């Protein structure tokens, strides 16, 4: 009854004041100018009383998944109503720039570095005209959450360094793994045993779908799909968040995970990921670990109910905590529209934790008050 009342109030406010007062996953989400929010594969930070949402600025038509403008930013005080702050990291006209117009810039995530006082943005960078082969992580910096961000450089992380827990025998496994047929049990075992880590050892490890996580002790990590998207890597960042310490580990080798999103509750780390089916949705996966360095225990599909096997037609991008609310975490996901990327919508759902397992349930409409009612 209380729930229906709050939804009714939301509708009245929306109608009278043109304001959003609830989340409507998968629907058009208008910013304060009345335009559908354009911040895909996004992430959120909270600074000085304001939330900032960064994401891929998509354009119309089939080419709209390439970066023709850059990374957009929106600000909000209440998480429902978002003001467009414009493009905060712009693609460059210079054809020799790594972030030249037409490159691929995906899944931007911004974190604040308390030591340097800078906002640092990491994103998945693919060089123009090279499809997804470059598989790099780009980094940019700004004095303000509203930008402008200045592009610094790109990385293939962990060049010439083995993961912390890599078995000695994996470092020099015999070359006879090279010609294994893909997806056979032997091939999967070879991947688990580091075949692709060895392949990319000199060049640096691949970094495609990614997120950044800042821990309670201010250590930050890039969590990235690597090894041809077969294995997730967790790579520790330096204290300024601009480089890698070269300490890294692998998660779910040969598990084929993309779209990592991570949070920590009561000392336990949780991760939600997707499988790999391009722009099409698939069944999400979840993991938990007592340490960022693992071991990560697989917990299966976190979604329940209708379309749970397709993550409610969406793919994870980020998980954030409602400011000041210890137990309130929001799952952010994208409903991609590859034929007209600008139309892509957003699926935000509250995360319920039951018996150390994250749970996602569909809601046509919900408000932050629903967190209290779930207790
Ligand atoms: C799935 C990834 O999660 C997206 O970010 C994007 O890279 C698409 N694949 C491209 O097909």
Short mmCIF file of C-alpha atoms and ligand atoms in Angstrom, two decimals:
data_model
loop_
_atom_site.label_atom_id
_atom_site.label_comp_id
_atom_site.label_asym_id
_atom_site.label_seq_id
_atom_site.Cartn_x
_atom_site.Cartn_y
_atom_site.Cartn_z
CA UNK A 1 0.00 0.00 0.00
CA UNK A 2 2.84 2.32 1.03
CA UNK A 3 4.62 1.43 -2.22
CA UNK A 4 1.58 2.26 -4.37
CA UNK A 5 1.22 5.59 -2.54
CA UNK A 6 4.84 6.57 -3.25
CA UNK A 7 4.47 5.64 -6.93
CA UNK A 8 1.30 7.75 -7.12
CA UNK A 9 3.18 10.72 -5.61
CA UNK A 10 5.95 10.15 -8.19
CA UNK A 11 3.48 10.32 -11.03
CA UNK A 12 1.90 13.51 -9.69
CA UNK A 13 5.35 15.17 -9.34
CA UNK A 14 6.40 14.00 -12.78
CA UNK A 15 3.21 15.36 -14.31
CA UNK A 16 3.09 18.68 -12.44
CA UNK A 17 6.80 19.55 -12.23
CA UNK A 18 8.25 17.55 -15.16
CA UNK A 19 10.56 15.83 -12.69
CA UNK A 20 11.51 12.18 -12.39
CA UNK A 21 10.70 10.65 -9.01
CA UNK A 22 11.30 6.98 -9.67
CA UNK A 23 13.45 4.62 -11.71
CA UNK A 24 11.81 3.01 -14.73
CA UNK A 25 14.31 0.37 -15.95
CA UNK A 26 14.53 -0.02 -19.73
CA UNK A 27 12.34 3.02 -20.47
CA UNK A 28 13.34 6.33 -21.97
CA UNK A 29 15.11 8.38 -19.25
CA UNK A 30 14.86 12.12 -19.86
CA UNK A 31 17.48 14.51 -18.52
CA UNK A 32 16.52 17.94 -17.13
CA UNK A 33 16.35 19.27 -20.72
CA UNK A 34 13.82 16.59 -21.65
CA UNK A 35 16.32 14.61 -23.76
CA UNK A 36 17.02 10.86 -23.33
CA UNK A 37 20.24 10.44 -21.30
CA UNK A 38 23.23 9.58 -23.47
CA UNK A 39 25.77 7.94 -21.13
CA UNK A 40 26.08 4.24 -22.01
CA UNK A 41 28.40 1.66 -20.44
CA UNK A 42 28.59 4.17 -17.63
CA UNK A 43 29.74 4.58 -14.07
CA UNK A 44 28.97 6.92 -11.16
CA UNK A 45 30.93 8.88 -8.59
CA UNK A 46 29.67 11.00 -5.72
CA UNK A 47 31.55 14.22 -4.95
CA UNK A 48 30.62 17.24 -2.83
CA UNK A 49 26.95 16.35 -2.52
CA UNK A 50 26.49 15.51 -6.21
CA UNK A 51 26.41 12.28 -8.19
CA UNK A 52 28.18 12.30 -11.59
CA UNK A 53 27.29 9.75 -14.25
CA UNK A 54 29.85 9.26 -17.05
CA UNK A 55 29.21 7.20 -20.14
CA UNK A 56 29.71 6.61 -23.82
CA UNK A 57 28.04 9.30 -25.93
CA UNK A 58 26.37 7.32 -28.72
CA UNK A 59 25.10 8.72 -32.00
CA UNK A 60 22.41 7.69 -34.48
CA UNK A 61 22.73 4.87 -36.95
CA UNK A 62 24.90 1.78 -37.25
CA UNK A 63 28.17 3.71 -36.80
CA UNK A 64 26.90 5.19 -33.56
CA UNK A 65 28.88 2.83 -31.37
CA UNK A 66 32.15 4.41 -32.40
CA UNK A 67 33.31 7.49 -30.52
CA UNK A 68 32.28 10.48 -32.62
CA UNK A 69 32.04 12.91 -29.69
CA UNK A 70 33.58 11.35 -26.58
CA UNK A 71 32.56 10.68 -23.00
CA UNK A 72 29.52 12.45 -21.59
CA UNK A 73 28.76 13.48 -18.02
CA UNK A 74 25.50 14.14 -16.17
CA UNK A 75 25.04 15.41 -12.63
CA UNK A 76 22.30 14.76 -10.10
CA UNK A 77 21.46 15.35 -6.45
CA UNK A 78 18.77 12.67 -6.20
CA UNK A 79 19.70 9.97 -8.77
CA UNK A 80 16.38 10.44 -10.62
CA UNK A 81 16.96 13.81 -12.29
CA UNK A 82 20.14 14.31 -14.33
CA UNK A 83 21.55 17.52 -15.80
CA UNK A 84 23.64 17.23 -18.95
CA UNK A 85 27.17 18.52 -18.20
CA UNK A 86 28.30 17.92 -21.78
CA UNK A 87 31.20 15.97 -23.27
CA UNK A 88 33.97 15.88 -20.67
CA UNK A 89 36.53 13.89 -22.66
CA UNK A 90 36.38 14.88 -26.32
CA UNK A 91 37.60 12.79 -29.22
CA UNK A 92 40.36 14.59 -31.13
CA UNK A 93 40.39 15.77 -34.76
CA UNK A 94 44.10 14.89 -35.11
CA UNK A 95 44.16 11.64 -37.10
CA UNK A 96 47.33 10.55 -35.31
CA UNK A 97 45.74 10.81 -31.89
CA UNK A 98 44.85 7.51 -30.20
CA UNK A 99 41.47 9.04 -29.37
CA UNK A 100 40.81 10.37 -32.84
CA UNK A 101 37.17 10.70 -33.90
CA UNK A 102 35.92 7.23 -34.94
CA UNK A 103 37.99 5.25 -32.43
CA UNK A 104 36.14 3.13 -29.87
CA UNK A 105 35.87 4.44 -26.30
CA UNK A 106 33.77 2.19 -24.10
CA UNK A 107 32.75 1.82 -20.45
CA UNK A 108 34.36 5.00 -19.00
CA UNK A 109 34.74 4.94 -15.21
CA UNK A 110 35.84 7.92 -13.13
CA UNK A 111 37.36 7.76 -9.65
CA UNK A 112 38.58 10.49 -7.34
CA UNK A 113 42.14 10.29 -6.04
CA UNK A 114 42.30 11.72 -2.51
CA UNK A 115 46.12 12.03 -2.58
CA UNK A 116 46.39 14.04 -5.80
CA UNK A 117 42.95 15.69 -5.66
CA UNK A 118 42.38 14.67 -9.31
CA UNK A 119 39.53 12.88 -11.01
CA UNK A 120 40.87 9.98 -13.06
CA UNK A 121 38.97 8.38 -15.92
CA UNK A 122 39.76 4.91 -17.27
CA UNK A 123 38.07 3.53 -20.38
CA UNK A 124 38.32 0.75 -22.94
CA UNK A 125 40.13 2.11 -25.99
CA UNK A 126 40.23 0.60 -29.46
CA UNK A 127 42.20 2.33 -32.20
CA UNK A 128 40.31 3.64 -35.21
CA UNK A 129 39.87 1.10 -37.98
CA UNK A 130 41.27 -1.82 -35.99
CA UNK A 131 38.05 -3.35 -34.69
CA UNK A 132 38.64 -4.70 -31.18
CA UNK A 133 42.24 -5.83 -31.77
CA UNK A 134 44.12 -3.16 -29.83
CA UNK A 135 42.36 -4.07 -26.55
CA UNK A 136 43.79 -1.22 -24.50
CA UNK A 137 42.94 0.75 -21.39
CA UNK A 138 43.04 4.53 -21.77
CA UNK A 139 43.44 7.02 -18.93
CA UNK A 140 42.53 10.70 -18.68
CA UNK A 141 42.67 13.23 -15.84
CA UNK A 142 40.80 16.32 -14.66
CA UNK A 143 40.81 18.78 -11.77
CA UNK A 144 37.02 18.72 -11.65
CA UNK A 145 34.36 16.01 -11.95
CA UNK A 146 32.77 18.19 -14.65
CA UNK A 147 35.95 18.00 -16.72
CA UNK A 148 37.44 18.78 -19.08
CA UNK A 149 39.47 15.55 -18.90
CA UNK A 150 42.86 15.50 -20.57
CA UNK A 151 43.84 12.25 -22.25
CA UNK A 152 47.14 10.92 -20.93
CA UNK A 153 47.92 7.56 -22.51
CA UNK A 154 46.85 3.99 -23.18
CA UNK A 155 48.14 0.71 -21.82
CA UNK A 156 48.31 -2.96 -22.51
CA UNK A 157 48.61 -3.72 -18.76
CA UNK A 158 51.23 -5.84 -17.02
CA UNK A 159 53.81 -6.07 -19.78
CA UNK A 160 56.52 -8.61 -18.88
CA UNK A 161 55.01 -9.49 -15.47
CA UNK A 162 53.35 -12.73 -14.39
CA UNK A 163 50.22 -12.70 -12.21
CA UNK A 164 50.94 -13.09 -8.49
CA UNK A 165 49.65 -16.62 -8.18
CA UNK A 166 50.82 -18.03 -11.52
CA UNK A 167 52.28 -21.51 -11.25
CA UNK A 168 55.95 -21.85 -12.14
CA UNK A 169 55.23 -24.53 -14.75
CA UNK A 170 52.74 -22.23 -16.55
CA UNK A 171 55.50 -19.73 -17.27
CA UNK A 172 57.18 -21.96 -19.79
CA UNK A 173 54.53 -24.43 -20.91
CA UNK A 174 55.42 -26.32 -24.05
CA UNK A 175 54.58 -24.81 -27.42
CA UNK A 176 52.42 -27.78 -28.40
CA UNK A 177 49.35 -25.97 -27.05
CA UNK A 178 49.47 -23.57 -30.05
CA UNK A 179 47.42 -25.61 -32.52
CA UNK A 180 44.58 -26.72 -30.28
CA UNK A 181 41.09 -26.37 -31.73
CA UNK A 182 39.09 -23.60 -30.03
CA UNK A 183 36.51 -24.60 -27.42
CA UNK A 184 37.75 -28.17 -27.05
CA UNK A 185 38.38 -29.31 -23.46
CA UNK A 186 42.15 -29.34 -24.13
CA UNK A 187 42.03 -25.79 -25.45
CA UNK A 188 40.06 -24.59 -22.40
CA UNK A 189 42.59 -26.27 -20.13
CA UNK A 190 45.41 -24.61 -22.04
CA UNK A 191 43.72 -21.21 -21.55
CA UNK A 192 43.32 -21.93 -17.84
CA UNK A 193 46.97 -22.84 -17.71
CA UNK A 194 47.95 -19.46 -19.13
CA UNK A 195 48.39 -20.04 -22.88
CA UNK A 196 47.18 -16.52 -23.69
CA UNK A 197 48.96 -14.91 -20.74
CA UNK A 198 52.17 -16.27 -22.23
CA UNK A 199 51.15 -15.11 -25.73
CA UNK A 200 50.68 -11.52 -24.50
CA UNK A 201 53.49 -11.50 -21.94
CA UNK A 202 55.84 -9.23 -23.97
CA UNK A 203 53.17 -7.02 -25.51
CA UNK A 204 51.08 -6.56 -22.35
CA UNK A 205 47.77 -8.17 -21.44
CA UNK A 206 44.54 -7.29 -23.25
CA UNK A 207 42.06 -4.90 -21.66
CA UNK A 208 38.55 -4.75 -23.13
CA UNK A 209 35.40 -4.49 -20.94
CA UNK A 210 36.51 -2.91 -17.71
CA UNK A 211 35.66 -1.17 -14.49
CA UNK A 212 37.67 0.58 -11.78
CA UNK A 213 37.22 -0.15 -8.12
CA UNK A 214 38.55 1.96 -5.22
CA UNK A 215 38.84 0.02 -1.98
CA UNK A 216 38.36 1.34 1.58
CA UNK A 217 42.14 1.81 1.88
CA UNK A 218 42.14 3.97 -1.31
CA UNK A 219 43.95 1.29 -3.35
CA UNK A 220 42.42 1.16 -6.81
CA UNK A 221 42.16 -1.65 -9.34
CA UNK A 222 41.36 -1.98 -13.02
CA UNK A 223 39.22 -5.06 -13.57
CA UNK A 224 39.34 -5.99 -17.24
CA UNK A 225 38.35 -8.68 -19.70
CA UNK A 226 41.58 -10.08 -21.04
CA UNK A 227 42.96 -13.11 -22.89
CA UNK A 228 40.51 -12.72 -25.83
CA UNK A 229 37.72 -12.07 -23.28
CA UNK A 230 38.27 -15.50 -21.77
CA UNK A 231 39.69 -14.43 -18.41
CA UNK A 232 39.20 -11.40 -16.18
CA UNK A 233 42.29 -9.69 -14.82
CA UNK A 234 42.47 -7.54 -11.69
CA UNK A 235 45.37 -5.09 -11.96
CA UNK A 236 46.39 -2.86 -9.08
CA UNK A 237 46.85 0.83 -9.92
CA UNK A 238 49.64 3.04 -8.61
CA UNK A 239 48.84 5.51 -5.81
CA UNK A 240 48.05 8.27 -8.35
CA UNK A 241 45.70 5.84 -10.22
CA UNK A 242 47.48 6.63 -13.51
CA UNK A 243 49.59 3.50 -13.99
CA UNK A 244 49.90 -0.11 -12.87
CA UNK A 245 51.92 -1.45 -9.93
CA UNK A 246 52.42 -4.69 -11.88
CA UNK A 247 50.63 -6.65 -9.17
CA UNK A 248 47.81 -8.56 -10.82
CA UNK A 249 45.76 -11.72 -10.72
CA UNK A 250 43.37 -13.71 -12.93
CA UNK A 251 39.70 -14.41 -12.13
CA UNK A 252 37.72 -17.34 -13.55
CA UNK A 253 40.31 -18.41 -16.16
CA UNK A 254 38.56 -19.50 -19.41
CA UNK A 255 35.22 -18.42 -17.84
CA UNK A 256 34.47 -15.98 -20.71
CA UNK A 257 33.30 -13.00 -18.63
CA UNK A 258 32.65 -9.44 -19.77
CA UNK A 259 31.12 -6.31 -18.23
CA UNK A 260 32.57 -6.61 -14.70
CA UNK A 261 30.91 -4.60 -11.91
CA UNK A 262 32.13 -4.85 -8.33
CA UNK A 263 31.17 -3.76 -4.83
CA UNK A 264 32.02 -4.59 -1.23
CA UNK A 265 29.65 -5.14 1.63
CA UNK A 266 30.53 -6.14 5.20
CA UNK A 267 34.08 -6.95 4.13
CA UNK A 268 33.00 -9.26 1.29
CA UNK A 269 33.77 -8.36 -2.36
CA UNK A 270 31.04 -9.17 -4.88
CA UNK A 271 31.32 -9.11 -8.65
CA UNK A 272 28.61 -9.33 -11.30
CA UNK A 273 29.62 -10.00 -14.90
CA UNK A 274 28.04 -11.08 -18.19
CA UNK A 275 28.89 -13.74 -20.71
CA UNK A 276 30.19 -12.72 -24.15
CA UNK A 277 27.53 -12.35 -26.86
CA UNK A 278 28.40 -9.02 -28.46
CA UNK A 279 25.58 -6.50 -28.05
CA UNK A 280 23.03 -9.23 -27.27
CA UNK A 281 22.06 -9.85 -23.66
CA UNK A 282 22.93 -13.08 -21.89
CA UNK A 283 22.78 -14.60 -18.41
CA UNK A 284 24.74 -12.67 -15.79
CA UNK A 285 27.14 -14.37 -13.41
CA UNK A 286 28.14 -13.48 -9.85
CA UNK A 287 31.14 -14.12 -7.62
CA UNK A 288 32.30 -13.36 -4.10
CA UNK A 289 35.68 -13.21 -2.42
CA UNK A 290 37.07 -12.21 0.97
CA UNK A 291 40.05 -10.62 -0.77
CA UNK A 292 40.34 -8.63 -3.98
CA UNK A 293 43.07 -11.14 -4.88
CA UNK A 294 40.67 -14.06 -4.63
CA UNK A 295 39.91 -16.87 -4.61
CA UNK A 296 36.66 -15.75 -6.25
CA UNK A 297 33.85 -18.19 -5.66
CA UNK A 298 31.26 -18.51 -8.42
CA UNK A 299 27.68 -17.88 -7.21
CA UNK A 300 25.84 -18.35 -10.50
CA UNK A 301 23.17 -16.17 -12.05
CA UNK A 302 22.18 -13.32 -9.68
CA UNK A 303 18.93 -12.56 -11.61
CA UNK A 304 15.57 -14.05 -10.71
CA UNK A 305 12.15 -13.99 -12.38
CA UNK A 306 11.04 -13.37 -15.93
CA UNK A 307 13.93 -12.87 -18.38
CA UNK A 308 16.45 -13.64 -15.65
CA UNK A 309 18.37 -15.72 -18.21
CA UNK A 310 18.93 -12.51 -20.22
CA UNK A 311 19.66 -10.22 -17.27
CA UNK A 312 16.29 -8.59 -18.08
CA UNK A 313 17.61 -7.81 -21.59
CA UNK A 314 20.62 -5.89 -20.31
CA UNK A 315 24.34 -6.13 -19.56
CA UNK A 316 26.05 -4.96 -16.38
CA UNK A 317 28.20 -1.84 -16.35
CA UNK A 318 28.61 -0.64 -12.75
CA UNK A 319 27.46 -1.01 -9.16
CA UNK A 320 27.44 1.91 -6.75
CA UNK A 321 26.40 2.61 -3.21
CA UNK A 322 23.68 5.16 -2.47
CA UNK A 323 25.54 7.89 -0.60
CA UNK A 324 25.49 7.38 3.16
CA UNK A 325 23.48 4.15 2.93
CA UNK A 326 25.59 1.25 4.03
CA UNK A 327 23.35 -1.46 2.59
CA UNK A 328 22.00 0.20 -0.55
CA UNK A 329 23.69 -0.80 -3.80
CA UNK A 330 22.38 -0.09 -7.28
CA UNK A 331 23.10 -2.33 -10.26
CA UNK A 332 23.53 -0.34 -13.50
CA UNK A 333 23.17 -2.09 -16.83
CA UNK A 334 22.72 -1.24 -20.51
CA UNK A 335 20.04 -2.34 -22.91
CA UNK A 336 22.07 -1.89 -26.10
CA UNK A 337 20.49 -0.91 -29.44
CA UNK A 338 23.23 -1.70 -31.97
CA UNK A 339 21.10 -0.56 -34.95
CA UNK A 340 20.59 2.86 -33.41
CA UNK A 341 22.89 3.07 -30.38
CA UNK A 342 21.59 6.46 -29.21
CA UNK A 343 18.30 4.74 -28.30
CA UNK A 344 20.00 2.35 -25.86
CA UNK A 345 18.34 2.45 -22.46
CA UNK A 346 19.39 1.83 -18.89
CA UNK A 347 18.38 -0.87 -16.45
CA UNK A 348 19.00 0.14 -12.84
CA UNK A 349 17.89 -2.27 -10.15
CA UNK A 350 18.39 -2.48 -6.39
CA UNK A 351 20.72 -5.26 -5.25
CA UNK A 352 19.48 -7.49 -2.47
CA UNK A 353 22.11 -9.49 -0.56
CA UNK A 354 20.84 -12.77 0.85
CA UNK A 355 23.18 -15.28 2.48
CA UNK A 356 26.21 -13.58 0.93
CA UNK A 357 24.71 -13.74 -2.55
CA UNK A 358 23.72 -10.69 -4.66
CA UNK A 359 20.19 -10.91 -6.03
CA UNK A 360 18.55 -8.92 -8.82
CA UNK A 361 14.79 -8.85 -9.29
CA UNK A 362 12.95 -6.99 -11.98
CA UNK A 363 10.84 -3.93 -11.09
CA UNK A 364 8.89 -1.94 -13.67
CA UNK A 365 9.23 1.05 -11.41
CA UNK A 366 10.96 1.60 -8.09
CA UNK A 367 12.24 4.30 -5.76
CA UNK A 368 15.04 4.54 -3.19
CA UNK A 369 12.35 4.07 -0.51
CA UNK A 370 11.96 0.49 -1.69
CA UNK A 371 15.33 -0.34 -0.09
CA UNK A 372 13.76 0.33 3.33
CA UNK A 373 10.72 -1.78 2.56
CA UNK A 374 12.86 -4.75 1.55
CA UNK A 375 14.34 -4.98 5.06
C1 LIG B 1 30.08 -6.42 -25.39
C2 LIG B 1 30.73 -5.41 -24.52
O1 LIG B 1 30.28 -5.59 -23.22
C3 LIG B 1 30.41 -4.02 -25.00
O2 LIG B 1 30.99 -3.07 -24.15
C4 LIG B 1 30.92 -3.90 -26.41
O3 LIG B 1 32.31 -4.03 -26.40
C5 LIG B 1 30.31 -4.97 -27.28
N1 LIG B 1 30.57 -6.27 -26.72
C6 LIG B 1 30.83 -4.92 -28.68
O4 LIG B 1 30.30 -5.99 -29.42
#
